[in-house]
mmCIF file of C-alpha atoms and ligand atoms in Angstrom:
data_model
loop_
_atom_site.group_PDB
_atom_site.id
_atom_site.type_symbol
_atom_site.label_atom_id
_atom_site.label_comp_id
_atom_site.label_asym_id
_atom_site.label_seq_id
_atom_site.Cartn_x
_atom_site.Cartn_y
_atom_site.Cartn_z
ATOM 1 C CA MET T 1 -97.741 98.976 144.223
ATOM 2 C CA TYR T 2 -97.301 102.312 143.567
ATOM 3 C CA SER T 3 -100.789 103.650 144.007
ATOM 4 C CA GLU T 4 -99.684 106.457 141.679
ATOM 5 C CA PHE T 5 -99.722 103.896 138.863
ATOM 6 C CA TYR T 6 -103.464 103.401 139.318
ATOM 7 C CA GLN T 7 -104.223 107.112 139.266
ATOM 8 C CA ASN T 8 -103.141 107.836 135.694
ATOM 9 C CA PRO T 9 -103.781 106.312 132.268
ATOM 10 C CA PRO T 10 -101.317 103.520 131.410
ATOM 11 C CA THR T 11 -98.954 104.845 128.758
ATOM 12 C CA PHE T 12 -96.596 102.183 127.425
ATOM 13 C CA GLU T 13 -93.653 103.493 129.440
ATOM 14 C CA ARG T 14 -95.734 103.269 132.635
ATOM 15 C CA ILE T 15 -96.837 99.721 131.768
ATOM 16 C CA ARG T 16 -93.248 98.703 131.117
ATOM 17 C CA ARG T 17 -92.119 100.070 134.465
ATOM 18 C CA ALA T 18 -95.074 98.553 136.337
ATOM 19 C CA ALA T 19 -94.358 95.125 134.864
ATOM 20 C CA TYR T 20 -90.757 95.231 136.101
ATOM 21 C CA GLU T 21 -91.691 96.659 139.505
ATOM 22 C CA LEU T 22 -94.201 93.839 139.995
ATOM 23 C CA LYS T 23 -91.574 91.285 139.053
ATOM 24 C CA SER T 24 -89.010 92.673 141.489
ATOM 25 C CA SER T 25 -91.552 93.029 144.342
ATOM 26 C CA TYR T 26 -93.036 89.546 143.988
ATOM 27 C CA PRO T 27 -90.673 86.733 143.030
ATOM 28 C CA CYS T 28 -93.688 84.392 142.722
ATOM 29 C CA LEU T 29 -94.602 86.235 139.499
ATOM 30 C CA LYS T 30 -93.108 85.559 136.104
ATOM 31 C CA VAL T 31 -92.989 88.573 133.785
ATOM 32 C CA PHE T 32 -92.089 87.982 130.150
ATOM 33 C CA SER T 33 -92.660 89.155 126.592
ATOM 34 C CA VAL T 34 -95.163 87.332 124.375
ATOM 35 C CA GLY T 35 -94.482 89.389 121.268
ATOM 36 C CA ARG T 36 -94.319 92.894 119.896
ATOM 37 C CA SER T 37 -96.816 95.378 118.538
ATOM 38 C CA VAL T 38 -96.708 96.785 114.996
ATOM 39 C CA LEU T 39 -94.489 99.602 116.319
ATOM 40 C CA GLY T 40 -92.262 97.232 118.286
ATOM 41 C CA ARG T 41 -93.699 97.806 121.765
ATOM 42 C CA THR T 42 -93.379 94.729 123.991
ATOM 43 C CA LEU T 43 -96.526 92.759 124.805
ATOM 44 C CA TYR T 44 -96.016 91.780 128.446
ATOM 45 C CA ALA T 45 -97.420 88.737 130.178
ATOM 46 C CA ILE T 46 -97.547 88.108 133.908
ATOM 47 C CA GLY T 47 -97.694 84.502 135.074
ATOM 48 C CA ILE T 48 -98.657 82.987 138.417
ATOM 49 C CA GLY T 49 -98.120 79.270 139.003
ATOM 50 C CA PRO T 50 -97.066 76.557 136.533
ATOM 51 C CA LEU T 51 -98.293 78.048 133.284
ATOM 52 C CA LYS T 52 -99.219 74.980 131.264
ATOM 53 C CA GLY T 53 -103.014 74.778 131.250
ATOM 54 C CA ALA T 54 -103.372 78.240 132.833
ATOM 55 C CA THR T 55 -106.410 80.473 132.714
ATOM 56 C CA LEU T 56 -105.716 83.545 130.557
ATOM 57 C CA PHE T 57 -106.881 87.101 131.264
ATOM 58 C CA ALA T 58 -106.274 89.722 128.563
ATOM 59 C CA GLY T 59 -107.160 93.407 128.343
ATOM 60 C CA GLY T 60 -106.324 96.566 126.453
ATOM 61 C CA PHE T 61 -107.465 95.181 123.072
ATOM 62 C CA HIS T 62 -108.966 98.588 122.237
ATOM 63 C CA GLY T 63 -107.203 101.945 122.521
ATOM 64 C CA MET T 64 -109.821 103.730 124.597
ATOM 65 C CA GLU T 65 -110.312 100.776 126.935
ATOM 66 C CA TRP T 66 -107.072 101.189 128.895
ATOM 67 C CA LEU T 67 -108.920 100.987 132.221
ATOM 68 C CA THR T 68 -108.996 97.198 131.642
ATOM 69 C CA SER T 69 -105.154 97.173 131.676
ATOM 70 C CA LEU T 70 -105.010 99.012 134.992
ATOM 71 C CA MET T 71 -107.592 96.655 136.474
ATOM 72 C CA LEU T 72 -105.583 93.587 135.457
ATOM 73 C CA PHE T 73 -102.393 95.010 136.995
ATOM 74 C CA ARG T 74 -104.378 95.799 140.139
ATOM 75 C CA PHE T 75 -105.607 92.187 140.308
ATOM 76 C CA CYS T 76 -102.125 90.710 139.674
ATOM 77 C CA GLU T 77 -100.674 92.802 142.443
ATOM 78 C CA ASP T 78 -103.382 91.845 144.964
ATOM 79 C CA LEU T 79 -103.076 88.196 144.026
ATOM 80 C CA ALA T 80 -99.272 88.211 144.311
ATOM 81 C CA ARG T 81 -99.456 89.936 147.688
ATOM 82 C CA ALA T 82 -102.028 87.423 148.978
ATOM 83 C CA LEU T 83 -99.921 84.489 147.790
ATOM 84 C CA THR T 84 -96.782 85.989 149.363
ATOM 85 C CA THR T 85 -98.303 86.857 152.733
ATOM 86 C CA GLY T 86 -100.820 84.021 153.027
ATOM 87 C CA GLN T 87 -103.598 86.547 153.633
ATOM 88 C CA PRO T 88 -107.030 85.859 152.121
ATOM 89 C CA LEU T 89 -108.271 87.906 149.171
ATOM 90 C CA ALA T 90 -111.992 88.739 148.938
ATOM 91 C CA ASP T 91 -112.421 86.285 151.852
ATOM 92 C CA ILE T 92 -110.931 83.443 149.811
ATOM 93 C CA ASP T 93 -107.886 81.516 151.087
ATOM 94 C CA ILE T 94 -105.712 81.987 148.025
ATOM 95 C CA THR T 95 -102.865 79.704 149.059
ATOM 96 C CA ASP T 96 -105.136 76.637 149.152
ATOM 97 C CA ALA T 97 -107.320 77.678 146.238
ATOM 98 C CA PHE T 98 -104.356 78.260 143.911
ATOM 99 C CA GLU T 99 -102.644 74.971 144.685
ATOM 100 C CA ASN T 100 -103.777 73.475 141.378
ATOM 101 C CA ARG T 101 -104.491 76.676 139.512
ATOM 102 C CA SER T 102 -102.432 79.068 137.446
ATOM 103 C CA LEU T 103 -103.032 82.371 135.730
ATOM 104 C CA LEU T 104 -101.556 84.161 132.732
ATOM 105 C CA VAL T 105 -102.352 87.848 132.321
ATOM 106 C CA VAL T 106 -101.696 90.026 129.270
ATOM 107 C CA PRO T 107 -102.759 93.440 130.592
ATOM 108 C CA CYS T 108 -102.350 95.302 127.310
ATOM 109 C CA VAL T 109 -102.710 93.511 123.962
ATOM 110 C CA ASN T 110 -102.732 96.796 122.020
ATOM 111 C CA PRO T 111 -100.131 99.187 123.494
ATOM 112 C CA ASP T 112 -99.875 101.164 120.230
ATOM 113 C CA GLY T 113 -103.642 101.774 120.208
ATOM 114 C CA VAL T 114 -103.617 102.890 123.845
ATOM 115 C CA GLU T 115 -100.709 105.254 123.140
ATOM 116 C CA ILE T 116 -102.544 106.716 120.119
ATOM 117 C CA SER T 117 -105.812 107.210 122.016
ATOM 118 C CA LEU T 118 -103.920 108.930 124.851
ATOM 119 C CA GLY T 119 -101.213 110.789 122.964
ATOM 120 C CA GLY T 120 -102.588 111.524 119.512
ATOM 121 C CA PRO T 121 -101.296 110.618 116.034
ATOM 122 C CA GLN T 122 -97.639 111.348 116.996
ATOM 123 C CA ALA T 123 -97.726 108.256 119.213
ATOM 124 C CA ALA T 124 -97.947 106.206 116.008
ATOM 125 C CA LEU T 125 -94.307 107.111 115.224
ATOM 126 C CA SER T 126 -93.595 106.022 111.620
ATOM 127 C CA LEU T 127 -97.322 105.414 111.036
ATOM 128 C CA THR T 128 -98.362 108.924 112.113
ATOM 129 C CA PRO T 129 -99.383 109.946 108.538
ATOM 130 C CA LEU T 130 -101.709 106.911 108.223
ATOM 131 C CA VAL T 131 -103.271 107.474 111.651
ATOM 132 C CA GLU T 132 -103.682 111.188 110.959
ATOM 133 C CA ARG T 133 -105.356 110.500 107.620
ATOM 134 C CA VAL T 134 -107.826 107.804 108.718
ATOM 135 C CA SER T 135 -108.752 109.579 111.956
ATOM 136 C CA CYS T 136 -108.974 113.025 110.334
ATOM 137 C CA GLY T 137 -106.624 114.149 113.103
ATOM 138 C CA ASP T 138 -108.935 113.209 115.992
ATOM 139 C CA THR T 139 -107.653 110.084 117.755
ATOM 140 C CA SER T 140 -109.593 110.579 120.987
ATOM 141 C CA HIS T 141 -111.807 107.640 119.991
ATOM 142 C CA TRP T 142 -109.052 105.439 118.550
ATOM 143 C CA GLN T 143 -109.619 101.707 119.189
ATOM 144 C CA ALA T 144 -107.498 99.980 116.512
ATOM 145 C CA ASN T 145 -103.794 99.121 116.416
ATOM 146 C CA ALA T 146 -101.260 101.403 114.700
ATOM 147 C CA ARG T 147 -102.187 100.072 111.246
ATOM 148 C CA GLY T 148 -105.863 100.910 111.770
ATOM 149 C CA VAL T 149 -106.911 97.274 112.306
ATOM 150 C CA ASP T 150 -109.411 96.518 115.060
ATOM 151 C CA LEU T 151 -107.717 93.612 116.857
ATOM 152 C CA ASN T 152 -110.994 92.201 118.120
ATOM 153 C CA HIS T 153 -112.188 91.866 114.508
ATOM 154 C CA ASN T 154 -108.974 90.231 113.297
ATOM 155 C CA TYR T 155 -109.305 86.704 114.723
ATOM 156 C CA ASP T 156 -110.082 83.717 112.538
ATOM 157 C CA ALA T 157 -113.674 83.109 113.674
ATOM 158 C CA GLY T 158 -116.351 83.946 111.117
ATOM 159 C CA TRP T 159 -113.876 86.469 109.666
ATOM 160 C CA GLN T 160 -115.276 86.284 106.083
ATOM 161 C CA ALA T 161 -118.845 86.894 107.288
ATOM 162 C CA LEU T 162 -117.584 89.768 109.410
ATOM 163 C CA HIS T 163 -115.601 91.169 106.464
ATOM 164 C CA GLN T 164 -118.779 91.269 104.382
ATOM 165 C CA MET T 165 -120.716 92.938 107.180
ATOM 166 C CA GLU T 166 -117.975 95.562 107.489
ATOM 167 C CA GLN T 167 -118.129 96.321 103.778
ATOM 168 C CA GLN T 168 -121.910 96.631 103.904
ATOM 169 C CA GLU T 169 -121.439 99.227 106.625
ATOM 170 C CA GLY T 170 -118.875 101.116 104.518
ATOM 171 C CA ILE T 171 -115.795 99.988 106.479
ATOM 172 C CA CYS T 172 -113.387 99.113 103.675
ATOM 173 C CA GLY T 173 -109.943 99.908 105.053
ATOM 174 C CA PRO T 174 -107.884 101.061 108.038
ATOM 175 C CA GLY T 175 -109.669 103.277 110.530
ATOM 176 C CA PRO T 176 -110.071 104.099 114.217
ATOM 177 C CA THR T 177 -112.418 101.160 114.840
ATOM 178 C CA ARG T 178 -114.097 98.050 113.419
ATOM 179 C CA TYR T 179 -111.859 97.273 110.401
ATOM 180 C CA GLY T 180 -110.906 93.578 110.659
ATOM 181 C CA GLY T 181 -107.726 93.782 108.583
ATOM 182 C CA PRO T 182 -106.748 92.380 105.160
ATOM 183 C CA ARG T 183 -106.987 88.764 106.363
ATOM 184 C CA PRO T 184 -107.473 86.866 109.643
ATOM 185 C CA HIS T 185 -104.497 87.003 112.021
ATOM 186 C CA SER T 186 -102.781 89.643 109.855
ATOM 187 C CA GLU T 187 -101.589 91.618 112.904
ATOM 188 C CA PRO T 188 -98.620 90.777 115.163
ATOM 189 C CA GLU T 189 -100.687 91.503 118.299
ATOM 190 C CA THR T 190 -103.282 88.925 117.177
ATOM 191 C CA MET T 191 -100.604 86.336 116.406
ATOM 192 C CA ALA T 192 -98.975 86.870 119.796
ATOM 193 C CA MET T 193 -102.226 85.840 121.516
ATOM 194 C CA VAL T 194 -102.738 82.889 119.153
ATOM 195 C CA ASN T 195 -99.191 81.642 119.847
ATOM 196 C CA LEU T 196 -99.578 82.175 123.585
ATOM 197 C CA CYS T 197 -102.745 80.032 123.732
ATOM 198 C CA ARG T 198 -101.026 77.287 121.761
ATOM 199 C CA ALA T 199 -97.740 77.399 123.709
ATOM 200 C CA PHE T 200 -99.354 77.102 127.150
ATOM 201 C CA GLN T 201 -102.391 74.998 126.190
ATOM 202 C CA VAL T 202 -104.565 77.620 127.835
ATOM 203 C CA ARG T 203 -107.580 76.179 129.676
ATOM 204 C CA GLN T 204 -109.990 79.108 129.356
ATOM 205 C CA VAL T 205 -109.825 82.776 128.370
ATOM 206 C CA TYR T 206 -111.351 85.985 129.671
ATOM 207 C CA ALA T 207 -111.106 89.068 127.443
ATOM 208 C CA PHE T 208 -111.690 92.403 129.158
ATOM 209 C CA HIS T 209 -113.278 95.321 127.341
ATOM 210 C CA SER T 210 -115.291 98.356 128.395
ATOM 211 C CA GLN T 211 -118.074 99.158 128.820
ATOM 212 C CA GLY T 212 -121.592 97.800 129.587
ATOM 213 C CA GLU T 213 -121.455 95.585 132.733
ATOM 214 C CA GLU T 214 -122.013 92.493 130.610
ATOM 215 C CA ILE T 215 -120.527 89.001 130.245
ATOM 216 C CA TYR T 216 -120.493 87.124 126.907
ATOM 217 C CA TYR T 217 -119.819 83.400 126.703
ATOM 218 C CA ARG T 218 -121.219 82.078 123.421
ATOM 219 C CA TYR T 219 -119.719 81.579 119.982
ATOM 220 C CA GLY T 220 -121.297 79.116 117.601
ATOM 221 C CA ARG T 221 -121.665 75.385 117.970
ATOM 222 C CA ASN T 222 -118.355 74.808 119.756
ATOM 223 C CA THR T 223 -119.402 76.712 122.871
ATOM 224 C CA PRO T 224 -118.857 74.240 125.742
ATOM 225 C CA ALA T 225 -122.003 73.204 127.587
ATOM 226 C CA ARG T 226 -120.605 74.443 130.913
ATOM 227 C CA SER T 227 -119.923 77.981 129.668
ATOM 228 C CA GLN T 228 -123.436 79.266 130.280
ATOM 229 C CA LEU T 229 -123.419 78.112 133.895
ATOM 230 C CA MET T 230 -119.933 79.574 134.405
ATOM 231 C CA ALA T 231 -121.118 82.921 132.996
ATOM 232 C CA GLU T 232 -124.145 82.837 135.296
ATOM 233 C CA VAL T 233 -122.003 82.132 138.369
ATOM 234 C CA LEU T 234 -119.656 85.013 137.487
ATOM 235 C CA ALA T 235 -122.591 87.312 136.718
ATOM 236 C CA SER T 236 -124.249 86.535 140.029
ATOM 237 C CA SER T 237 -121.005 87.374 141.837
ATOM 238 C CA CYS T 238 -120.626 90.851 140.294
ATOM 239 C CA GLY T 239 -124.164 91.720 139.226
ATOM 240 C CA TYR T 240 -123.304 91.979 135.520
ATOM 241 C CA THR T 241 -125.732 90.720 132.841
ATOM 242 C CA VAL T 242 -125.125 87.596 130.736
ATOM 243 C CA ALA T 243 -125.531 88.754 127.122
ATOM 244 C CA ALA T 244 -125.131 87.712 123.464
ATOM 245 C CA PRO T 245 -123.312 89.916 120.914
ATOM 246 C CA THR T 246 -125.073 91.262 117.839
ATOM 247 C CA GLY T 247 -124.065 92.831 114.492
ATOM 248 C CA LEU T 248 -120.393 93.629 113.897
ATOM 249 C CA ALA T 249 -119.477 92.424 117.391
ATOM 250 C CA SER T 250 -120.624 88.887 116.593
ATOM 251 C CA HIS T 251 -117.480 87.492 114.878
ATOM 252 C CA GLY T 252 -113.723 87.878 114.754
ATOM 253 C CA GLY T 253 -113.124 88.379 118.475
ATOM 254 C CA PHE T 254 -110.444 86.767 120.601
ATOM 255 C CA LYS T 255 -112.883 84.764 122.720
ATOM 256 C CA ASP T 256 -114.775 83.713 119.545
ATOM 257 C CA TRP T 257 -111.605 82.313 118.014
ATOM 258 C CA PHE T 258 -110.588 80.563 121.230
ATOM 259 C CA ILE T 259 -113.984 78.859 121.595
ATOM 260 C CA GLU T 260 -114.097 77.806 117.948
ATOM 261 C CA LYS T 261 -110.500 76.569 117.834
ATOM 262 C CA TYR T 262 -110.226 74.805 121.189
ATOM 263 C CA ARG T 263 -113.864 74.082 122.172
ATOM 264 C CA ARG T 264 -112.973 75.420 125.611
ATOM 265 C CA PRO T 265 -114.664 78.205 127.592
ATOM 266 C CA GLY T 266 -114.056 81.786 126.472
ATOM 267 C CA PHE T 267 -115.650 84.931 127.880
ATOM 268 C CA THR T 268 -115.763 88.657 127.310
ATOM 269 C CA PHE T 269 -116.278 90.994 130.249
ATOM 270 C CA GLU T 270 -117.488 94.485 129.373
ATOM 271 C CA ILE T 271 -116.416 96.300 132.530
ATOM 272 C CA GLY T 272 -117.966 99.479 133.902
ATOM 273 C CA ARG T 273 -120.680 101.666 132.547
ATOM 274 C CA GLY T 274 -120.591 105.027 130.799
ATOM 275 C CA GLU T 275 -118.726 106.399 127.849
ATOM 276 C CA ASN T 276 -115.243 105.277 126.711
ATOM 277 C CA PRO T 277 -112.676 106.122 127.846
ATOM 278 C CA LEU T 278 -114.056 105.487 131.315
ATOM 279 C CA PRO T 279 -112.634 107.986 133.829
ATOM 280 C CA ILE T 280 -109.767 106.872 136.064
ATOM 281 C CA GLU T 281 -111.984 107.378 139.132
ATOM 282 C CA ASP T 282 -114.056 104.395 137.978
ATOM 283 C CA LEU T 283 -111.181 101.948 138.464
ATOM 284 C CA GLU T 284 -111.585 101.304 142.196
ATOM 285 C CA PRO T 285 -115.390 100.873 142.228
ATOM 286 C CA ILE T 286 -115.227 98.621 139.141
ATOM 287 C CA TYR T 287 -112.448 96.534 140.675
ATOM 288 C CA ALA T 288 -114.190 96.268 144.048
ATOM 289 C CA ARG T 289 -117.288 94.945 142.321
ATOM 290 C CA LEU T 290 -115.346 92.459 140.176
ATOM 291 C CA ILE T 291 -112.641 91.099 142.455
ATOM 292 C CA GLU T 292 -114.578 88.063 143.643
ATOM 293 C CA ALA T 293 -115.643 87.250 140.066
ATOM 294 C CA LEU T 294 -111.993 87.574 138.895
ATOM 295 C CA LEU T 295 -110.932 85.036 141.503
ATOM 296 C CA LEU T 296 -113.819 82.714 140.659
ATOM 297 C CA ALA T 297 -112.903 83.026 136.974
ATOM 298 C CA VAL T 298 -109.550 81.364 137.738
ATOM 299 C CA LEU T 299 -110.846 78.829 140.261
ATOM 300 C CA ILE T 300 -113.986 77.729 138.419
HETATM 301 ZN ZN1 ZN Z 1 -113.357 96.629 123.306
#
């Protein structure tokens, strides 16, 4: 696209424009809304192929982790170009490989959180007073949505256990990070992903976060037997480490809920290494290292 798009953080307005530019450049893509954020910002999805039974990629769950959104746009654009021109991507013949495959991508699940982490409390519009209060005015490390709920703690997977752990750690209400909300699936962004998985009978999910160069695949007894091998194949492609979450990261996540609910494979990729927010210069090296694994993640 629009290499300029990949050289700046993805504010909501830039995401909105990029979604429409992709759609007009590549008719093979479907671009549509899957819901709205607390503040009414559209949650965009990009679809490639017949979407029933698609693989789902989702990023931008956490405000500071907007590099994941740029990476997913980057991948969609490369994939659409390869499908349009017939050229291989990462040495893989995409036209043949995608014959029986399809992909759904939600680049930014938490546009309000990204806006707040980039633009400060004013980006929370009517919720500015709440965001100002719970962040003490410093939103540079904001991860939650506009109501101060951490979306990756809001899914119905071990939510009660997680809620107790949060309280033991003194997290009792809205904040910049790690508050799981008043009840599971209380947030519109969470429900949009739940409805999307149900509507398209999604085959497997990959949630993108930063950072750590790690891949997670396990959640409880419903983890499919093949998930470990899939994680190992993906890890060997990109050199990331297969890992298991601990502490407050061990319940309530999107991939946790998907595994528990559907008994199908779900993964979390922690992309890059360093301190969040990762600098924009990291996008290209991270993407170059992951592109083959991203393709395998759909084809596997
Ligand atoms: Zn995250």
